[in-house]
Amino acid sequence: TKLILLDSLLQEKMALARGKIIKAGNEEPDEIEKQISQALLDLEVNSDLKAQLRELHITAAKEVDCSGGKKAIVIFVPVPQLKLFQKIQTRLVRELEKKFSGKHVVFIAQRRILPKPTRKANKLKQKRPRSRTLQAVHNSILDDLVYPAEIVGKRIRIRLDGSRLFKVHLDKSQQTNIEHKVETFSSVYKKLTGKEVNFEFPEAYL
């Protein structure tokens, strides 16, 4: 009976952990997603974040290779829950980075890009929301990546070979908090969008 009890407790714990990740089409979470899900459940049970985390879940998680052989963990959350995650994000990131031996952790809303409608489809369907365009989704990913820092300016540099480098200017007041993560932000953004971006902290605009 002890074994049966232990087994049922373990199954219950796994079911609870799975409750912290709800993937599209009820797909089975992979190993890293299970680990993140379990870590969020542990925080929900063993910390003062219980009330905030109870209603929240993630939709996916993946590891991204960064410069210098480091890895980052990208956690995707439902768009309607993003603001609630951001309220506790600084604390969540700190706890998760401790648990995953210093890997940088970023939270990004899971957005869908809708393709540009063809003329034929245009007549049949409703207008594509601006928030679902490629440009809008890529801009939103940038905002999510650098949170709680704010983007104060953007520049595009065209190289001699025609390739583009995006320069993103961040709020200088956040430099000490996130400067050590800007290379991670660049790697994650390149992985998700295929675009190169550099982050800078210029002196305040006049």
PDB file of C-alpha atoms in Angstrom:
ATOM      1  CA  THR A   1       0.000   0.000   0.000  1.00  0.00           C
ATOM      2  CA  LYS A   2       2.936   2.319   0.691  1.00  0.00           C
ATOM      3  CA  LEU A   3       4.158   1.815  -2.870  1.00  0.00           C
ATOM      4  CA  ILE A   4       0.694   2.404  -4.321  1.00  0.00           C
ATOM      5  CA  LEU A   5       0.384   5.580  -2.257  1.00  0.00           C
ATOM      6  CA  LEU A   6       3.799   6.833  -3.390  1.00  0.00           C
ATOM      7  CA  ASP A   7       2.944   6.012  -6.984  1.00  0.00           C
ATOM      8  CA  SER A   8      -0.362   7.867  -6.853  1.00  0.00           C
ATOM      9  CA  LEU A   9       1.340  10.870  -5.202  1.00  0.00           C
ATOM     10  CA  LEU A  10       3.960  10.893  -7.951  1.00  0.00           C
ATOM     11  CA  GLN A  11       1.297  10.686 -10.655  1.00  0.00           C
ATOM     12  CA  GLU A  12      -0.637  13.514  -9.019  1.00  0.00           C
ATOM     13  CA  LYS A  13       2.515  15.650  -8.887  1.00  0.00           C
ATOM     14  CA  MET A  14       3.215  14.990 -12.568  1.00  0.00           C
ATOM     15  CA  ALA A  15      -0.377  15.830 -13.494  1.00  0.00           C
ATOM     16  CA  LEU A  16      -0.128  19.091 -11.546  1.00  0.00           C
ATOM     17  CA  ALA A  17       3.168  19.938 -13.226  1.00  0.00           C
ATOM     18  CA  ARG A  18       1.624  19.248 -16.625  1.00  0.00           C
ATOM     19  CA  GLY A  19      -1.094  21.720 -15.646  1.00  0.00           C
ATOM     20  CA  LYS A  20       1.534  24.479 -15.785  1.00  0.00           C
ATOM     21  CA  ILE A  21       2.063  23.809 -19.514  1.00  0.00           C
ATOM     22  CA  ILE A  22      -0.763  23.652 -22.027  1.00  0.00           C
ATOM     23  CA  LYS A  23       0.564  23.070 -25.519  1.00  0.00           C
ATOM     24  CA  ALA A  24      -1.356  23.619 -28.739  1.00  0.00           C
ATOM     25  CA  GLY A  25      -3.137  20.480 -29.916  1.00  0.00           C
ATOM     26  CA  ASN A  26      -2.482  18.790 -26.542  1.00  0.00           C
ATOM     27  CA  GLU A  27       1.050  17.876 -27.650  1.00  0.00           C
ATOM     28  CA  GLU A  28       3.284  16.036 -25.197  1.00  0.00           C
ATOM     29  CA  PRO A  29       5.789  18.423 -23.526  1.00  0.00           C
ATOM     30  CA  ASP A  30       9.462  17.641 -24.145  1.00  0.00           C
ATOM     31  CA  GLU A  31      12.065  17.233 -21.408  1.00  0.00           C
ATOM     32  CA  ILE A  32      12.972  20.923 -20.984  1.00  0.00           C
ATOM     33  CA  GLU A  33       9.272  21.877 -20.951  1.00  0.00           C
ATOM     34  CA  LYS A  34       8.577  19.310 -18.228  1.00  0.00           C
ATOM     35  CA  GLN A  35      11.464  20.681 -16.162  1.00  0.00           C
ATOM     36  CA  ILE A  36      10.226  24.292 -16.499  1.00  0.00           C
ATOM     37  CA  SER A  37       6.676  23.187 -15.720  1.00  0.00           C
ATOM     38  CA  GLN A  38       7.850  21.358 -12.600  1.00  0.00           C
ATOM     39  CA  ALA A  39       9.961  24.340 -11.506  1.00  0.00           C
ATOM     40  CA  LEU A  40       6.933  26.655 -11.823  1.00  0.00           C
ATOM     41  CA  LEU A  41       4.815  24.207  -9.838  1.00  0.00           C
ATOM     42  CA  ASP A  42       7.504  24.043  -7.106  1.00  0.00           C
ATOM     43  CA  LEU A  43       7.486  27.838  -6.922  1.00  0.00           C
ATOM     44  CA  GLU A  44       3.700  27.861  -6.769  1.00  0.00           C
ATOM     45  CA  VAL A  45       3.703  25.362  -3.885  1.00  0.00           C
ATOM     46  CA  ASN A  46       6.754  26.527  -1.935  1.00  0.00           C
ATOM     47  CA  SER A  47       6.865  30.307  -2.317  1.00  0.00           C
ATOM     48  CA  ASP A  48       4.762  33.398  -1.767  1.00  0.00           C
ATOM     49  CA  LEU A  49       4.028  33.472  -5.514  1.00  0.00           C
ATOM     50  CA  LYS A  50       1.244  30.917  -5.051  1.00  0.00           C
ATOM     51  CA  ALA A  51      -1.655  33.318  -5.631  1.00  0.00           C
ATOM     52  CA  GLN A  52      -0.108  34.831  -8.788  1.00  0.00           C
ATOM     53  CA  LEU A  53       1.061  31.535 -10.309  1.00  0.00           C
ATOM     54  CA  ARG A  54      -2.089  29.529  -9.629  1.00  0.00           C
ATOM     55  CA  GLU A  55      -3.947  30.801 -12.704  1.00  0.00           C
ATOM     56  CA  LEU A  56      -0.921  30.982 -15.014  1.00  0.00           C
ATOM     57  CA  HIS A  57       0.471  28.437 -17.457  1.00  0.00           C
ATOM     58  CA  ILE A  58       3.052  28.363 -20.240  1.00  0.00           C
ATOM     59  CA  THR A  59       2.582  27.136 -23.819  1.00  0.00           C
ATOM     60  CA  ALA A  60       6.138  26.055 -24.719  1.00  0.00           C
ATOM     61  CA  ALA A  61       9.800  26.327 -23.733  1.00  0.00           C
ATOM     62  CA  LYS A  62      13.025  25.832 -25.650  1.00  0.00           C
ATOM     63  CA  GLU A  63      16.771  26.102 -25.148  1.00  0.00           C
ATOM     64  CA  VAL A  64      18.665  28.447 -27.447  1.00  0.00           C
ATOM     65  CA  ASP A  65      22.427  28.368 -28.034  1.00  0.00           C
ATOM     66  CA  CYS A  66      24.061  31.715 -27.313  1.00  0.00           C
ATOM     67  CA  SER A  67      27.522  33.114 -27.888  1.00  0.00           C
ATOM     68  CA  GLY A  68      30.364  31.733 -25.781  1.00  0.00           C
ATOM     69  CA  GLY A  69      28.792  28.278 -25.630  1.00  0.00           C
ATOM     70  CA  LYS A  70      26.090  29.433 -23.228  1.00  0.00           C
ATOM     71  CA  LYS A  71      22.446  28.440 -23.390  1.00  0.00           C
ATOM     72  CA  ALA A  72      19.304  30.438 -22.692  1.00  0.00           C
ATOM     73  CA  ILE A  73      15.804  29.203 -21.887  1.00  0.00           C
ATOM     74  CA  VAL A  74      12.942  30.847 -23.766  1.00  0.00           C
ATOM     75  CA  ILE A  75       9.561  30.410 -22.091  1.00  0.00           C
ATOM     76  CA  PHE A  76       6.457  31.098 -24.168  1.00  0.00           C
ATOM     77  CA  VAL A  77       3.267  32.253 -22.443  1.00  0.00           C
ATOM     78  CA  PRO A  78      -0.285  32.949 -23.702  1.00  0.00           C
ATOM     79  CA  VAL A  79      -0.741  36.552 -24.897  1.00  0.00           C
ATOM     80  CA  PRO A  80      -3.652  37.234 -22.469  1.00  0.00           C
ATOM     81  CA  GLN A  81      -1.439  36.175 -19.515  1.00  0.00           C
ATOM     82  CA  LEU A  82       1.677  38.161 -20.502  1.00  0.00           C
ATOM     83  CA  LYS A  83       0.915  41.181 -18.277  1.00  0.00           C
ATOM     84  CA  LEU A  84       0.294  38.896 -15.281  1.00  0.00           C
ATOM     85  CA  PHE A  85       3.609  37.105 -15.880  1.00  0.00           C
ATOM     86  CA  GLN A  86       5.392  40.459 -16.203  1.00  0.00           C
ATOM     87  CA  LYS A  87       4.144  41.537 -12.765  1.00  0.00           C
ATOM     88  CA  ILE A  88       6.241  38.735 -11.206  1.00  0.00           C
ATOM     89  CA  GLN A  89       8.785  38.308 -14.022  1.00  0.00           C
ATOM     90  CA  THR A  90      11.839  39.752 -12.231  1.00  0.00           C
ATOM     91  CA  ARG A  91      11.316  37.353  -9.322  1.00  0.00           C
ATOM     92  CA  LEU A  92      10.458  34.380 -11.578  1.00  0.00           C
ATOM     93  CA  VAL A  93      13.553  34.909 -13.721  1.00  0.00           C
ATOM     94  CA  ARG A  94      15.768  35.110 -10.635  1.00  0.00           C
ATOM     95  CA  GLU A  95      14.344  31.874  -9.167  1.00  0.00           C
ATOM     96  CA  LEU A  96      14.457  29.950 -12.468  1.00  0.00           C
ATOM     97  CA  GLU A  97      18.006  31.083 -13.276  1.00  0.00           C
ATOM     98  CA  LYS A  98      19.108  29.805  -9.877  1.00  0.00           C
ATOM     99  CA  LYS A  99      17.397  26.475 -10.524  1.00  0.00           C
ATOM    100  CA  PHE A 100      18.807  26.077 -14.060  1.00  0.00           C
ATOM    101  CA  SER A 101      22.412  26.807 -13.070  1.00  0.00           C
ATOM    102  CA  GLY A 102      22.695  30.342 -14.337  1.00  0.00           C
ATOM    103  CA  LYS A 103      21.161  29.898 -17.809  1.00  0.00           C
ATOM    104  CA  HIS A 104      19.476  33.145 -18.811  1.00  0.00           C
ATOM    105  CA  VAL A 105      15.672  32.908 -18.821  1.00  0.00           C
ATOM    106  CA  VAL A 106      13.387  35.058 -20.979  1.00  0.00           C
ATOM    107  CA  PHE A 107       9.600  35.196 -21.264  1.00  0.00           C
ATOM    108  CA  ILE A 108       7.890  35.827 -24.602  1.00  0.00           C
ATOM    109  CA  ALA A 109       4.198  35.802 -25.538  1.00  0.00           C
ATOM    110  CA  GLN A 110       3.226  33.092 -28.025  1.00  0.00           C
ATOM    111  CA  ARG A 111       1.981  35.096 -31.006  1.00  0.00           C
ATOM    112  CA  ARG A 112       0.861  33.908 -34.419  1.00  0.00           C
ATOM    113  CA  ILE A 113       1.910  35.625 -37.608  1.00  0.00           C
ATOM    114  CA  LEU A 114      -0.859  35.625 -40.179  1.00  0.00           C
ATOM    115  CA  PRO A 115       0.298  35.507 -43.811  1.00  0.00           C
ATOM    116  CA  LYS A 116      -0.306  38.458 -46.078  1.00  0.00           C
ATOM    117  CA  PRO A 117      -3.744  37.890 -47.606  1.00  0.00           C
ATOM    118  CA  THR A 118      -3.958  37.368 -51.355  1.00  0.00           C
ATOM    119  CA  ARG A 119      -6.450  39.380 -53.379  1.00  0.00           C
ATOM    120  CA  LYS A 120      -8.739  36.395 -53.636  1.00  0.00           C
ATOM    121  CA  ALA A 121      -8.683  35.695 -49.895  1.00  0.00           C
ATOM    122  CA  ASN A 122      -9.098  39.387 -49.163  1.00  0.00           C
ATOM    123  CA  LYS A 123     -12.658  39.412 -50.458  1.00  0.00           C
ATOM    124  CA  LEU A 124     -13.658  36.354 -48.486  1.00  0.00           C
ATOM    125  CA  LYS A 125     -12.120  36.951 -45.074  1.00  0.00           C
ATOM    126  CA  GLN A 126     -11.982  39.686 -42.510  1.00  0.00           C
ATOM    127  CA  LYS A 127      -9.046  42.065 -42.505  1.00  0.00           C
ATOM    128  CA  ARG A 128      -5.820  40.761 -40.967  1.00  0.00           C
ATOM    129  CA  PRO A 129      -5.262  42.465 -37.585  1.00  0.00           C
ATOM    130  CA  ARG A 130      -2.168  44.664 -37.586  1.00  0.00           C
ATOM    131  CA  SER A 131      -0.916  42.899 -34.444  1.00  0.00           C
ATOM    132  CA  ARG A 132      -0.619  39.669 -36.474  1.00  0.00           C
ATOM    133  CA  THR A 133       1.682  41.033 -39.181  1.00  0.00           C
ATOM    134  CA  LEU A 134       5.294  39.868 -39.322  1.00  0.00           C
ATOM    135  CA  GLN A 135       6.594  43.331 -38.431  1.00  0.00           C
ATOM    136  CA  ALA A 136       4.245  43.740 -35.454  1.00  0.00           C
ATOM    137  CA  VAL A 137       5.031  40.288 -34.039  1.00  0.00           C
ATOM    138  CA  HIS A 138       8.806  40.831 -34.404  1.00  0.00           C
ATOM    139  CA  ASN A 139       8.506  44.220 -32.644  1.00  0.00           C
ATOM    140  CA  SER A 140       6.477  42.643 -29.833  1.00  0.00           C
ATOM    141  CA  ILE A 141       9.100  39.903 -29.393  1.00  0.00           C
ATOM    142  CA  LEU A 142      11.712  42.650 -28.907  1.00  0.00           C
ATOM    143  CA  ASP A 143       9.568  44.378 -26.272  1.00  0.00           C
ATOM    144  CA  ASP A 144       8.998  41.081 -24.406  1.00  0.00           C
ATOM    145  CA  LEU A 145      12.689  40.132 -24.584  1.00  0.00           C
ATOM    146  CA  VAL A 146      14.038  43.255 -22.911  1.00  0.00           C
ATOM    147  CA  TYR A 147      11.292  43.668 -20.296  1.00  0.00           C
ATOM    148  CA  PRO A 148      11.387  45.418 -17.783  1.00  0.00           C
ATOM    149  CA  ALA A 149      13.715  47.695 -19.777  1.00  0.00           C
ATOM    150  CA  GLU A 150      12.083  49.949 -22.347  1.00  0.00           C
ATOM    151  CA  ILE A 151      13.100  50.469 -25.953  1.00  0.00           C
ATOM    152  CA  VAL A 152      13.739  54.189 -26.474  1.00  0.00           C
ATOM    153  CA  GLY A 153      14.885  54.128 -30.099  1.00  0.00           C
ATOM    154  CA  LYS A 154      15.676  51.976 -33.131  1.00  0.00           C
ATOM    155  CA  ARG A 155      18.050  52.326 -36.061  1.00  0.00           C
ATOM    156  CA  ILE A 156      18.647  50.153 -39.114  1.00  0.00           C
ATOM    157  CA  ARG A 157      22.144  49.917 -40.542  1.00  0.00           C
ATOM    158  CA  ILE A 158      22.471  48.589 -44.092  1.00  0.00           C
ATOM    159  CA  ARG A 159      25.813  46.860 -44.582  1.00  0.00           C
ATOM    160  CA  LEU A 160      27.792  46.955 -47.828  1.00  0.00           C
ATOM    161  CA  ASP A 161      26.552  43.468 -48.722  1.00  0.00           C
ATOM    162  CA  GLY A 162      22.949  44.645 -48.348  1.00  0.00           C
ATOM    163  CA  SER A 163      22.300  42.804 -45.075  1.00  0.00           C
ATOM    164  CA  ARG A 164      20.586  44.717 -42.284  1.00  0.00           C
ATOM    165  CA  LEU A 165      21.634  45.193 -38.686  1.00  0.00           C
ATOM    166  CA  PHE A 166      19.021  46.492 -36.287  1.00  0.00           C
ATOM    167  CA  LYS A 167      20.300  48.714 -33.485  1.00  0.00           C
ATOM    168  CA  VAL A 168      17.971  48.898 -30.524  1.00  0.00           C
ATOM    169  CA  HIS A 169      18.467  51.612 -27.932  1.00  0.00           C
ATOM    170  CA  LEU A 170      17.463  50.675 -24.401  1.00  0.00           C
ATOM    171  CA  ASP A 171      16.627  52.835 -21.421  1.00  0.00           C
ATOM    172  CA  LYS A 172      19.975  53.706 -19.799  1.00  0.00           C
ATOM    173  CA  SER A 173      18.515  53.481 -16.294  1.00  0.00           C
ATOM    174  CA  GLN A 174      18.245  49.676 -16.759  1.00  0.00           C
ATOM    175  CA  GLN A 175      21.834  49.212 -17.969  1.00  0.00           C
ATOM    176  CA  THR A 176      23.200  47.736 -14.745  1.00  0.00           C
ATOM    177  CA  ASN A 177      20.291  45.253 -14.538  1.00  0.00           C
ATOM    178  CA  ILE A 178      20.375  43.827 -18.052  1.00  0.00           C
ATOM    179  CA  GLU A 179      23.669  44.723 -19.725  1.00  0.00           C
ATOM    180  CA  HIS A 180      25.034  41.218 -18.997  1.00  0.00           C
ATOM    181  CA  LYS A 181      22.092  39.754 -20.950  1.00  0.00           C
ATOM    182  CA  VAL A 182      22.176  41.719 -24.206  1.00  0.00           C
ATOM    183  CA  GLU A 183      24.158  39.034 -26.059  1.00  0.00           C
ATOM    184  CA  THR A 184      21.542  36.497 -24.986  1.00  0.00           C
ATOM    185  CA  PHE A 185      18.781  38.808 -26.243  1.00  0.00           C
ATOM    186  CA  SER A 186      20.546  39.077 -29.617  1.00  0.00           C
ATOM    187  CA  SER A 187      20.951  35.286 -29.921  1.00  0.00           C
ATOM    188  CA  VAL A 188      17.326  34.593 -28.973  1.00  0.00           C
ATOM    189  CA  TYR A 189      15.992  37.261 -31.359  1.00  0.00           C
ATOM    190  CA  LYS A 190      18.102  35.884 -34.223  1.00  0.00           C
ATOM    191  CA  LYS A 191      16.858  32.354 -33.490  1.00  0.00           C
ATOM    192  CA  LEU A 192      13.190  33.408 -33.406  1.00  0.00           C
ATOM    193  CA  THR A 193      13.127  35.923 -36.275  1.00  0.00           C
ATOM    194  CA  GLY A 194      16.299  35.409 -38.349  1.00  0.00           C
ATOM    195  CA  LYS A 195      17.145  39.106 -37.812  1.00  0.00           C
ATOM    196  CA  GLU A 196      20.388  40.453 -36.372  1.00  0.00           C
ATOM    197  CA  VAL A 197      20.059  42.996 -33.623  1.00  0.00           C
ATOM    198  CA  ASN A 198      22.477  44.940 -31.404  1.00  0.00           C
ATOM    199  CA  PHE A 199      21.442  46.481 -28.116  1.00  0.00           C
ATOM    200  CA  GLU A 200      22.906  49.775 -26.879  1.00  0.00           C
ATOM    201  CA  PHE A 201      22.381  52.094 -23.923  1.00  0.00           C
ATOM    202  CA  PRO A 202      22.800  55.609 -25.340  1.00  0.00           C
ATOM    203  CA  GLU A 203      22.893  58.690 -23.170  1.00  0.00           C
ATOM    204  CA  ALA A 204      19.431  60.113 -22.529  1.00  0.00           C
ATOM    205  CA  TYR A 205      17.818  61.756 -25.559  1.00  0.00           C
ATOM    206  CA  LEU A 206      17.380  65.499 -25.268  1.00  0.00           C
TER     207      LEU A 206
END
